[in-house]
Each structure stands twice: as structure tokens, then as C-alpha cells.
Tab-separated table of C-alpha atoms in Angstrom:
chain	number	residue	atom	x	y	z
E	1	UNK	CA	50.969	196.940	144.375
E	2	UNK	CA	49.271	199.364	145.349
E	3	UNK	CA	50.962	202.671	146.564
E	4	UNK	CA	49.329	205.271	148.754
E	5	UNK	CA	47.709	208.661	147.482
E	6	UNK	CA	47.030	210.758	148.396
E	7	UNK	CA	44.297	213.958	147.048
E	8	UNK	CA	43.153	216.188	149.637
E	9	UNK	CA	46.523	218.190	148.992
E	10	UNK	CA	46.734	220.854	145.936
E	11	UNK	CA	49.126	217.908	144.672
E	12	UNK	CA	47.234	215.147	144.533
E	13	UNK	CA	47.057	215.087	140.859
E	14	UNK	CA	50.435	214.218	140.923
E	15	UNK	CA	50.323	212.159	143.608
E	16	UNK	CA	47.493	209.766	141.295
E	17	UNK	CA	49.814	210.019	138.376
E	18	UNK	CA	52.827	209.413	140.311
E	19	UNK	CA	50.812	205.894	141.890
E	20	UNK	CA	48.795	205.674	138.241
E	21	UNK	CA	52.250	205.512	136.138
E	22	UNK	CA	54.051	203.146	139.355
E	23	UNK	CA	51.193	200.768	138.679
E	24	UNK	CA	50.974	200.416	134.851
E	25	UNK	CA	54.036	198.974	135.150
E	26	UNK	CA	53.169	197.344	138.236
E	27	UNK	CA	54.090	192.978	135.722
E	28	UNK	CA	57.339	195.061	134.913
E	29	UNK	CA	58.982	196.741	137.177
E	30	UNK	CA	60.924	195.927	140.233
E	31	UNK	CA	59.322	197.206	143.667
E	32	UNK	CA	62.481	199.446	144.117
E	33	UNK	CA	61.327	200.402	139.908
E	34	UNK	CA	57.688	201.376	141.241
E	35	UNK	CA	58.691	203.345	144.511
E	36	UNK	CA	61.158	205.271	141.682
E	37	UNK	CA	58.799	206.201	139.182
E	38	UNK	CA	56.458	207.216	141.459
E	39	UNK	CA	58.802	209.048	143.903
E	40	UNK	CA	60.169	210.511	141.052
E	41	UNK	CA	57.029	211.999	139.015
E	42	UNK	CA	55.330	213.684	142.565
E	43	UNK	CA	58.800	215.626	142.303
E	44	UNK	CA	58.621	216.705	139.378
E	45	UNK	CA	54.410	217.449	139.806
E	46	UNK	CA	55.948	219.965	142.211
E	47	UNK	CA	58.649	221.193	141.215
E	48	UNK	CA	55.435	222.076	138.224
E	49	UNK	CA	53.354	223.330	141.029
E	50	UNK	CA	56.436	225.912	141.900
E	51	UNK	CA	57.157	227.230	138.415
E	52	UNK	CA	59.248	224.467	136.946
E	53	UNK	CA	62.103	225.613	140.183
E	54	UNK	CA	63.869	222.279	141.006
E	55	UNK	CA	64.270	222.581	144.461
E	56	UNK	CA	66.995	222.864	146.467
E	57	UNK	CA	68.569	219.624	148.472
E	58	UNK	CA	67.726	220.475	151.456
E	59	UNK	CA	63.824	222.159	150.703
E	60	UNK	CA	61.662	220.179	152.911
E	61	UNK	CA	59.904	218.702	149.865
E	62	UNK	CA	64.234	217.334	148.972
E	63	UNK	CA	63.797	215.771	151.813
E	64	UNK	CA	60.185	214.666	152.139
E	65	UNK	CA	60.912	212.394	149.121
E	66	UNK	CA	63.830	211.719	149.178
E	67	UNK	CA	67.238	211.237	147.375
E	68	UNK	CA	65.239	210.409	143.898
E	69	UNK	CA	68.446	210.564	142.128
E	70	UNK	CA	70.026	208.000	144.286
E	71	UNK	CA	66.582	205.430	144.197
E	72	UNK	CA	66.185	206.228	140.186
E	73	UNK	CA	70.044	204.335	140.302
E	74	UNK	CA	69.650	201.966	142.556
E	75	UNK	CA	67.226	200.593	140.604
E	76	UNK	CA	68.415	200.605	137.114
E	77	UNK	CA	71.308	199.767	138.072
E	78	UNK	CA	71.790	195.191	138.661
E	79	UNK	CA	72.920	194.656	141.644
E	80	UNK	CA	76.695	193.331	141.646
E	81	UNK	CA	77.604	192.210	145.065
E	82	UNK	CA	76.539	188.491	145.074
E	83	UNK	CA	76.819	186.474	148.311
E	84	UNK	CA	80.046	184.166	148.111
E	85	UNK	CA	77.895	181.328	147.684
E	86	UNK	CA	75.467	182.387	145.212
E	87	UNK	CA	78.332	182.914	143.462
E	88	UNK	CA	80.315	179.560	143.166
E	89	UNK	CA	76.953	177.454	141.672
E	90	UNK	CA	76.049	180.011	139.988
E	91	UNK	CA	79.088	181.699	138.721
E	92	UNK	CA	78.253	182.471	134.893
E	93	UNK	CA	75.464	184.755	136.471
E	94	UNK	CA	77.485	187.081	137.373
E	95	UNK	CA	80.600	188.238	134.689
E	96	UNK	CA	83.659	189.795	136.489
E	97	UNK	CA	84.805	193.000	136.206
E	98	UNK	CA	87.780	194.242	135.409
E	99	UNK	CA	87.975	194.492	139.318
E	100	UNK	CA	86.665	192.842	141.965
E	101	UNK	CA	86.248	191.881	145.419
E	102	UNK	CA	86.037	189.388	148.003
E	103	UNK	CA	85.482	190.335	151.361
E	104	UNK	CA	84.577	189.348	154.434
E	105	UNK	CA	86.185	187.122	157.599
E	106	UNK	CA	85.286	183.349	156.216
E	107	UNK	CA	88.440	182.267	155.257
E	108	UNK	CA	87.076	179.248	153.644
E	109	UNK	CA	84.715	180.631	150.962
E	110	UNK	CA	87.388	184.037	149.509
E	111	UNK	CA	89.459	181.079	149.002
E	112	UNK	CA	87.022	179.165	146.958
E	113	UNK	CA	85.545	182.151	144.929
E	114	UNK	CA	89.424	182.487	144.416
E	115	UNK	CA	89.584	179.535	142.732
E	116	UNK	CA	85.625	179.319	140.982
E	117	UNK	CA	86.457	183.322	139.664
E	118	UNK	CA	89.673	182.432	137.667
E	119	UNK	CA	87.918	179.341	136.676
E	120	UNK	CA	84.576	182.074	135.326
E	121	UNK	CA	86.936	183.692	133.628
E	122	UNK	CA	89.402	180.824	132.271
E	123	UNK	CA	85.960	180.280	130.478
E	124	UNK	CA	85.909	183.459	129.139
E	125	UNK	CA	87.603	183.590	125.824
E	126	UNK	CA	87.698	185.579	122.579
E	127	UNK	CA	88.264	183.486	120.411
E	128	UNK	CA	86.609	180.617	121.789
E	129	UNK	CA	89.334	178.336	123.082
E	130	UNK	CA	88.647	177.534	126.762
E	131	UNK	CA	92.772	178.564	127.134
E	132	UNK	CA	94.109	179.012	131.441
E	133	UNK	CA	94.516	182.623	132.507
E	134	UNK	CA	98.145	183.807	134.081
E	135	UNK	CA	97.253	184.364	136.851
E	136	UNK	CA	99.815	185.932	139.971
E	137	UNK	CA	98.951	186.300	143.645
E	138	UNK	CA	100.303	189.424	146.586
E	139	UNK	CA	99.950	189.491	149.878
E	140	UNK	CA	98.665	192.510	150.423
E	141	UNK	CA	100.690	193.556	153.725
E	142	UNK	CA	103.714	194.422	151.514
E	143	UNK	CA	102.218	194.392	148.048
E	144	UNK	CA	103.243	198.456	146.538
E	145	UNK	CA	100.918	199.532	144.015
E	146	UNK	CA	103.491	200.208	141.029
E	147	UNK	CA	104.340	196.219	141.462
E	148	UNK	CA	100.549	195.471	140.855
E	149	UNK	CA	100.438	197.713	137.941
E	150	UNK	CA	103.525	196.259	135.968
E	151	UNK	CA	101.688	192.563	136.618
E	152	UNK	CA	98.701	194.063	135.734
E	153	UNK	CA	99.934	195.341	132.337
E	154	UNK	CA	102.689	191.982	131.814
E	155	UNK	CA	101.818	189.801	129.657
E	156	UNK	CA	103.004	186.299	128.816
E	157	UNK	CA	104.530	184.437	125.876
E	158	UNK	CA	102.766	181.784	127.671
E	159	UNK	CA	98.596	181.166	128.178
E	160	UNK	CA	95.952	183.036	127.867
E	161	UNK	CA	95.309	186.593	127.429
E	162	UNK	CA	93.337	187.880	130.424
E	163	UNK	CA	95.899	188.569	133.391
E	164	UNK	CA	94.809	187.818	136.827
E	165	UNK	CA	96.362	189.913	139.399
E	166	UNK	CA	95.448	188.974	142.551
E	167	UNK	CA	95.671	190.403	145.870
E	168	UNK	CA	95.884	188.252	149.575
E	169	UNK	CA	95.243	190.338	152.278
E	170	UNK	CA	94.444	193.160	151.111
E	171	UNK	CA	92.968	195.558	153.555
E	172	UNK	CA	96.458	197.084	154.789
E	173	UNK	CA	97.239	197.563	150.388
E	174	UNK	CA	93.707	199.594	150.137
E	175	UNK	CA	94.139	201.388	153.481
E	176	UNK	CA	97.388	202.684	151.958
E	177	UNK	CA	96.895	202.853	148.248
E	178	UNK	CA	92.814	204.317	147.921
E	179	UNK	CA	93.005	207.059	146.794
E	180	UNK	CA	95.266	205.189	143.269
E	181	UNK	CA	92.749	202.283	143.561
E	182	UNK	CA	89.826	204.601	142.914
E	183	UNK	CA	91.666	206.314	139.654
E	184	UNK	CA	92.162	202.846	138.592
E	185	UNK	CA	88.820	201.766	138.455
E	186	UNK	CA	88.558	204.587	136.878
E	187	UNK	CA	90.218	203.627	133.812
E	188	UNK	CA	91.105	199.927	134.747
E	189	UNK	CA	94.001	198.141	132.333
E	190	UNK	CA	91.954	197.190	129.425
E	191	UNK	CA	92.031	192.386	129.109
E	192	UNK	CA	93.380	192.130	133.246
E	193	UNK	CA	91.200	191.982	136.319
E	194	UNK	CA	92.427	193.268	139.706
E	195	UNK	CA	91.559	191.028	142.330
E	196	UNK	CA	91.065	192.497	146.210
E	197	UNK	CA	90.583	189.498	148.971
E	198	UNK	CA	89.945	191.696	151.520
E	199	UNK	CA	88.533	190.557	155.909
E	200	UNK	CA	87.001	194.285	155.862
E	201	UNK	CA	84.849	196.211	152.617
E	202	UNK	CA	82.563	198.793	153.998
E	203	UNK	CA	80.315	199.828	151.036
E	204	UNK	CA	79.791	203.170	151.553
E	205	UNK	CA	83.543	203.879	150.088
E	206	UNK	CA	84.157	205.238	147.513
E	207	UNK	CA	85.824	202.592	146.104
E	208	UNK	CA	83.348	200.059	147.129
E	209	UNK	CA	80.704	201.665	145.597
E	210	UNK	CA	83.591	202.278	142.328
E	211	UNK	CA	83.645	198.708	142.304
E	212	UNK	CA	80.261	197.543	142.990
E	213	UNK	CA	79.254	200.036	139.709
E	214	UNK	CA	81.688	198.752	136.669
E	215	UNK	CA	83.418	195.392	138.836
E	216	UNK	CA	82.193	192.775	141.630
E	217	UNK	CA	82.224	192.540	144.937
E	218	UNK	CA	81.743	188.751	146.467
E	219	UNK	CA	81.314	188.488	150.456
E	220	UNK	CA	82.408	185.948	152.114
E	221	UNK	CA	80.542	186.101	155.472
E	222	UNK	CA	78.884	183.677	157.467
E	223	UNK	CA	75.807	185.939	158.896
E	224	UNK	CA	75.102	185.281	163.273
E	225	UNK	CA	71.605	186.287	163.322
E	226	UNK	CA	67.602	187.286	161.797
E	227	UNK	CA	66.681	186.553	158.485
E	228	UNK	CA	70.136	187.367	156.477
E	229	UNK	CA	71.201	183.733	157.621
E	230	UNK	CA	68.437	182.523	157.139
E	231	UNK	CA	69.221	182.836	153.952
E	232	UNK	CA	72.580	181.880	153.885
E	233	UNK	CA	71.740	178.898	155.017
E	234	UNK	CA	69.272	177.654	152.514
E	235	UNK	CA	72.143	178.674	150.225
E	236	UNK	CA	74.704	176.839	152.002
E	237	UNK	CA	72.291	174.229	151.843
E	238	UNK	CA	71.981	174.784	147.519
E	239	UNK	CA	75.863	174.306	147.892
E	240	UNK	CA	76.468	171.963	149.502
E	241	UNK	CA	74.154	169.710	146.870
E	242	UNK	CA	75.177	171.213	143.545
E	243	UNK	CA	78.988	170.208	145.095
E	244	UNK	CA	78.842	167.235	146.085
E	245	UNK	CA	76.679	166.020	142.187
E	246	UNK	CA	79.376	168.897	140.465
E	247	UNK	CA	82.463	167.588	141.921
E	248	UNK	CA	81.881	163.965	143.992
E	249	UNK	CA	79.209	162.504	141.237
E	250	UNK	CA	77.024	162.356	143.977
E	251	UNK	CA	73.503	163.175	144.875
E	252	UNK	CA	73.452	164.440	148.600
E	253	UNK	CA	69.489	163.831	149.969
E	254	UNK	CA	67.465	166.793	150.473
E	255	UNK	CA	67.048	165.366	153.869
E	256	UNK	CA	70.718	164.687	154.380
E	257	UNK	CA	71.919	168.467	153.844
E	258	UNK	CA	68.836	169.635	157.075
E	259	UNK	CA	70.433	166.976	158.785
E	260	UNK	CA	73.950	167.895	157.987
E	261	UNK	CA	73.563	171.265	159.382
E	262	UNK	CA	71.908	169.831	162.755
E	263	UNK	CA	74.702	168.169	163.874
E	264	UNK	CA	76.959	169.827	162.685
E	265	UNK	CA	77.556	174.047	163.357
E	266	UNK	CA	77.703	176.563	160.507
E	267	UNK	CA	81.357	176.796	159.041
E	268	UNK	CA	81.206	176.141	155.235
E	269	UNK	CA	84.844	174.830	154.890
E	270	UNK	CA	84.119	171.292	157.950
E	271	UNK	CA	80.660	171.301	155.833
E	272	UNK	CA	82.880	170.837	152.623
E	273	UNK	CA	84.757	168.198	153.930
E	274	UNK	CA	80.934	165.670	155.511
E	275	UNK	CA	80.363	165.619	152.049
E	276	UNK	CA	84.016	165.004	150.822
E	277	UNK	CA	84.163	162.237	152.958
E	278	UNK	CA	80.033	161.157	152.578
E	279	UNK	CA	80.108	160.538	149.137
E	280	UNK	CA	83.899	158.172	149.621
E	281	UNK	CA	81.163	155.794	151.606
E	282	UNK	CA	78.206	155.967	149.158
E	283	UNK	CA	77.283	153.423	147.614
E	284	UNK	CA	77.645	152.002	143.557
E	285	UNK	CA	74.470	154.208	143.325
E	286	UNK	CA	75.795	157.162	144.458
E	287	UNK	CA	73.637	158.301	147.468
E	288	UNK	CA	73.887	160.122	150.373
E	289	UNK	CA	71.196	160.221	152.487
E	290	UNK	CA	70.268	159.860	156.185
E	291	UNK	CA	70.933	156.937	157.331
E	292	UNK	CA	74.511	157.942	156.185
E	293	UNK	CA	74.887	161.911	157.416
E	294	UNK	CA	73.845	159.441	160.890
E	295	UNK	CA	76.155	156.480	161.187
E	296	UNK	CA	78.869	158.411	159.725
E	297	UNK	CA	78.631	162.057	161.170
E	298	UNK	CA	79.101	163.772	164.926
E	299	UNK	CA	80.122	166.608	166.226
E	300	UNK	CA	82.759	165.068	168.354
E	301	UNK	CA	84.132	162.609	165.846
E	302	UNK	CA	83.998	165.269	163.699
E	303	UNK	CA	86.394	167.528	165.040
E	304	UNK	CA	88.354	164.222	167.005
E	305	UNK	CA	89.261	163.337	163.062
E	306	UNK	CA	91.043	166.255	161.620
E	307	UNK	CA	92.783	166.619	165.377
E	308	UNK	CA	93.867	163.329	164.761
E	309	UNK	CA	95.132	163.957	160.618
E	310	UNK	CA	97.285	167.027	162.178
E	311	UNK	CA	98.846	165.374	165.543
E	312	UNK	CA	100.062	162.822	162.329
E	313	UNK	CA	101.016	165.606	160.165
E	314	UNK	CA	103.538	167.343	162.844
E	315	UNK	CA	105.160	164.345	163.783
E	316	UNK	CA	103.699	163.629	167.714
E	317	UNK	CA	102.432	160.476	166.093
E	318	UNK	CA	101.819	159.218	170.595
E	319	UNK	CA	98.784	161.958	170.202
E	320	UNK	CA	97.242	161.061	166.699
E	321	UNK	CA	97.582	156.650	167.890
E	322	UNK	CA	95.588	158.593	171.006
E	323	UNK	CA	92.999	160.231	169.498
E	324	UNK	CA	92.323	157.507	166.949
E	325	UNK	CA	92.028	154.801	170.151
E	326	UNK	CA	89.486	156.738	171.231
E	327	UNK	CA	87.937	157.489	167.198
E	328	UNK	CA	87.743	153.619	166.921
E	329	UNK	CA	86.140	152.967	170.439
E	330	UNK	CA	83.400	155.559	169.822
E	331	UNK	CA	81.983	153.191	166.475
E	332	UNK	CA	84.029	155.428	164.023
E	333	UNK	CA	84.774	152.825	161.414
E	334	UNK	CA	88.833	152.697	160.178
E	335	UNK	CA	88.078	152.107	156.989
E	336	UNK	CA	85.900	155.420	157.435
E	337	UNK	CA	89.034	157.210	158.253
E	338	UNK	CA	91.004	156.686	155.518
E	339	UNK	CA	89.664	158.182	153.087
E	340	UNK	CA	89.843	161.589	155.555
E	341	UNK	CA	93.427	160.922	156.172
E	342	UNK	CA	94.678	160.813	152.660
E	343	UNK	CA	92.478	164.198	151.520
E	344	UNK	CA	95.458	165.998	153.677
E	345	UNK	CA	98.826	164.429	152.709
E	346	UNK	CA	97.361	163.655	149.107
E	347	UNK	CA	97.787	167.520	148.883
E	348	UNK	CA	101.581	167.417	150.837
E	349	UNK	CA	102.792	165.023	148.995
E	350	UNK	CA	101.554	166.780	145.663
E	351	UNK	CA	103.202	170.130	147.119
E	352	UNK	CA	106.736	168.176	147.442
E	353	UNK	CA	106.236	167.410	143.713
E	354	UNK	CA	105.513	170.738	142.703
E	355	UNK	CA	108.683	172.001	145.043
E	356	UNK	CA	110.728	169.914	143.518
E	357	UNK	CA	109.404	169.948	139.993
E	358	UNK	CA	109.981	174.045	140.100
E	359	UNK	CA	113.687	173.269	141.264
E	360	UNK	CA	114.716	171.159	138.513
E	361	UNK	CA	113.642	173.537	135.910
E	362	UNK	CA	114.861	176.339	137.359
E	363	UNK	CA	112.682	178.605	138.781
E	364	UNK	CA	112.185	177.239	142.948
E	365	UNK	CA	109.187	178.494	144.900
E	366	UNK	CA	107.956	178.987	148.519
E	367	UNK	CA	107.224	175.534	149.940
E	368	UNK	CA	103.776	178.032	150.879
E	369	UNK	CA	103.545	178.923	147.087
E	370	UNK	CA	103.265	175.598	146.702
E	371	UNK	CA	100.441	174.080	149.056
E	372	UNK	CA	98.480	176.310	147.560
E	373	UNK	CA	99.340	175.573	144.171
E	374	UNK	CA	98.593	171.334	145.343
E	375	UNK	CA	94.463	172.813	146.629
E	376	UNK	CA	95.088	173.306	150.644
E	377	UNK	CA	92.822	175.803	151.114
E	378	UNK	CA	94.475	180.057	152.118
E	379	UNK	CA	93.124	179.503	156.123
E	380	UNK	CA	94.909	176.854	156.126
E	381	UNK	CA	98.854	177.404	154.238
E	382	UNK	CA	100.535	178.747	157.500
E	383	UNK	CA	99.995	175.437	159.517
E	384	UNK	CA	100.253	173.110	156.614
E	385	UNK	CA	103.918	174.825	156.131
E	386	UNK	CA	104.812	173.846	159.383
E	387	UNK	CA	103.339	169.754	158.965
E	388	UNK	CA	105.076	170.216	155.531
E	389	UNK	CA	108.029	171.051	156.949
E	390	UNK	CA	108.550	168.080	159.689
E	391	UNK	CA	106.749	165.745	157.424
E	392	UNK	CA	110.066	166.122	155.084
E	393	UNK	CA	110.890	165.882	151.710
E	394	UNK	CA	112.094	162.027	151.480
E	395	UNK	CA	108.358	161.020	153.502
E	396	UNK	CA	106.410	163.432	151.467
E	397	UNK	CA	107.844	162.133	147.737
E	398	UNK	CA	106.725	158.839	149.223
E	399	UNK	CA	103.459	159.713	151.058
E	400	UNK	CA	101.913	158.258	147.529
E	401	UNK	CA	102.941	155.035	147.391
E	402	UNK	CA	101.968	154.664	150.701
E	403	UNK	CA	98.894	155.684	150.598
E	404	UNK	CA	98.223	153.859	148.055
E	405	UNK	CA	99.871	150.480	149.585
E	406	UNK	CA	97.477	151.761	152.899
E	407	UNK	CA	94.456	151.597	150.102
E	408	UNK	CA	94.626	148.934	148.593
E	409	UNK	CA	94.449	146.955	151.964
E	410	UNK	CA	92.071	148.848	153.622
E	411	UNK	CA	89.749	146.608	150.257
E	412	UNK	CA	91.047	142.888	151.035
E	413	UNK	CA	88.791	140.180	150.667
E	414	UNK	CA	90.221	139.874	154.640
E	415	UNK	CA	90.227	143.631	155.385
E	416	UNK	CA	89.083	143.607	158.616
E	417	UNK	CA	88.463	146.422	161.480
E	418	UNK	CA	91.644	145.324	163.074
E	419	UNK	CA	93.721	144.996	160.016
E	420	UNK	CA	92.346	148.474	159.418
E	421	UNK	CA	92.862	149.492	162.055
E	422	UNK	CA	96.525	148.151	162.254
E	423	UNK	CA	97.159	150.008	158.838
E	424	UNK	CA	96.335	153.679	160.479
E	425	UNK	CA	98.937	153.213	162.996
E	426	UNK	CA	101.419	152.528	160.086
E	427	UNK	CA	100.309	155.325	158.507
E	428	UNK	CA	100.799	157.940	161.801
E	429	UNK	CA	103.708	156.456	162.970
E	430	UNK	CA	105.654	157.054	158.902
E	431	UNK	CA	105.150	160.452	159.793
E	432	UNK	CA	106.729	160.369	163.739
E	433	UNK	CA	108.419	163.375	164.913
E	434	UNK	CA	111.200	161.113	166.329
E	435	UNK	CA	111.304	159.098	162.385
E	436	UNK	CA	115.027	158.955	160.889
E	437	UNK	CA	115.092	156.801	158.135
E	438	UNK	CA	112.650	155.917	156.299
E	439	UNK	CA	112.695	152.323	154.306
């Protein structure tokens, strides 16, 4: 890259010098740093011409060549602002600092990023042992700074030495305690990590700049258009392939993921669930190809499947049965529906078990905390809490048994589509709101 050189002025030698230095470093410096070197030498030569007197910030030469300090700082400081999908795919390349900001309006990405961040911290151990980190969650709408500081300084008798404090819905907290958070970034608690989950995070604020400089900022935003959207979709495809391989031990072929994004909207949560469903439908080779996507993925059927599951969980059996009938009439295989239903209902069963165990141990927990513990994404917590209340503890405790029985029935040697349909209908009716006694 050869930068433009002016030689028709009195400072031509300085211009040539700046360009020469930039050209010599071309193979070693990124373009931004090359530009910083170039402008730095321009300004240095201009000051020499001016009798070694520094230029004031409002002078013409300063305005003409721009903020040199900002350019050099940007060039020398590695970026700690990363897209969520990059972090989820290569978290080891983005070590978290004492304070991390998870920003953006995509609730699913924020949830996945938070769990990946905690997992990444779990891998960092001074003694080389993979210890489970101690972490605590706060609601930023009502949390007080004093409570956060107490939690950050607290040490547990069990678990790792590292303490993680997550503040969900932290926009209100940032607004109330911005100055105190700025001071905390300058002198954070050692062996503790503060995670702020916010929907808005303007990069021009002092707090955002401080976190980007000494901590880590992860953007959970889905771009709407332009080059950013193109880059996001590329990262999304790579991440879906990564998820299929790491979490489901399947191979998601590149043409298959291309087709998946053609048939579904760019909603990360829906695509994540679809990859999970497709992975369950693979043969012994564990390959998700275009035929599998074409046969089992569709806009209308995908939406109706999740609508059916929500209706069943909310006890609206008649509506759920009607949606099941429409799905089967549209060609959906009943054997493919049970894994999706089970993925939701298993979380309810796990939450009920965690809730009961906490009671028995004398440390009761809220339903919301139990659901979060069972893996329900944060953007689904409110709806899931109402659904679990509707199901009730007695039925929730039997969900594991019901799901196992349904799975065995569908895998039976004589399990045709009609028999599989009756199995799904039985499961829906068992969760009906009108059901009083369950045998």
C-alpha cells in the first residue's frame, strides 16, 4: 500500500519521510497503524518547520492531519469489542477482563454469550484445575451498587476462587451508577468478573471506552442491512456448523446451512433450534445435508411447531391438537415432532427437580431461577414460568417418565405414523389445563 505523497510544498521532505516509513512497514503493520505512522511523521516534520513548537489542537495543521493520538492509540491497542458469534466460536481468542459488557437487543445471543463467557472463565485456573466458577445473577432494574460490590468481594468456601457477578437488564443500573462503574473499571476487585448485560451501549461514553480498553465488550446485535449484515450471516453460518459439530456431533454441510438460511428468517434462536432438530434426524453417519433440510424445515411448519408446543405447555390442549393436525396434514413426520417437544418439556422437568431439591436442602429458589438453571434461555423465562405453573409440580415431576415412554413407543417396531400421532396426542392431553388427576 503506497500512501499519497505531496512533494510540491515546503514540507515535501516530511511527507516523503512519512510515506517511506509507512511503505517500509507495509508487511508488518495493519493499514490503520500505517496511516498513524504516516500522519505522525507529517506532524513531527511540521513542528520542526515551526521551530519545534507543538501545534495547538485548534490550529490548522492539527485539524488538517486529524487526531494523531487517537489514530496511534487505535492502531496499537488490540480490539476488545467482538461480535457475539465470533466469541461463541473462538472464545479462547478473547480472554475476558475484570469487567465485561454484553450488549445488544438479541436476547438469545445475550444468553448464549453469558453462558459461554462463564464457561470460558471456568477454563481459566491458576492451578490448572478445571474448577466450577461461583457466579451470581442480579436484576439490574432493582440492584444496588453496594450489593454488587459485596457479591464481587465475597469468597465461597466451595467452588473456585474466581467470583462472577452477572447483572441482567443492566441498562437502568448503568444509568444510576455510571460514575461509580467508571471508578470500578479503574480499580476492579481482583479475582472477580463483573458482567453487564445491556440492550444499549453507546461506544462514545467514558464507561464504554474504559471497558473496551481494559475489559471485553461483546455485541449481540443482528445487523439489518449492508456489509455488516453480510459479515454477520457469514459468521452465523460458521457458528451453526460449529454448534452442529461440537454440541450434536453431526456434520452440517455448507450447502445445507445455506439452504437453512434461505428458508428461515435470520433469527439466531430459531436457527439454533432447527440445527438441534435436524441433528436428531440424521442417520448413522450423522450428516445434515440439503435433502434433510428441504424435507424437515419450512417457515410455516417451524412457527406452527413451536406454537403447538407453547399451547400444550400452557394447557390449551384443543388448540395444540388442532395445530398438530395441521402440521401432520402438511406432511410433517410425527417422529420428528417429539424431539422438539421433549427439548422443551425436559427443561420443565429439570426445573421442577432443581426447585424441589433446593427446598429439601433448606435453600429455596424461585421458579425463574430453577428454569434458568435448567437451561431455559433468558428471553423465554417469563413465558416458561407461567407454563411451569400451569403444568404444576406433580405433572412436572412425571415428565421424564412420560417422555421416555413416548420415545420408546415411537421407536417400536410397529410404530407407524398413526400410532406416533396418538402418542403425541396423549402427551398433549396429559398437560391440558382441565386435567385434575393424572395417573
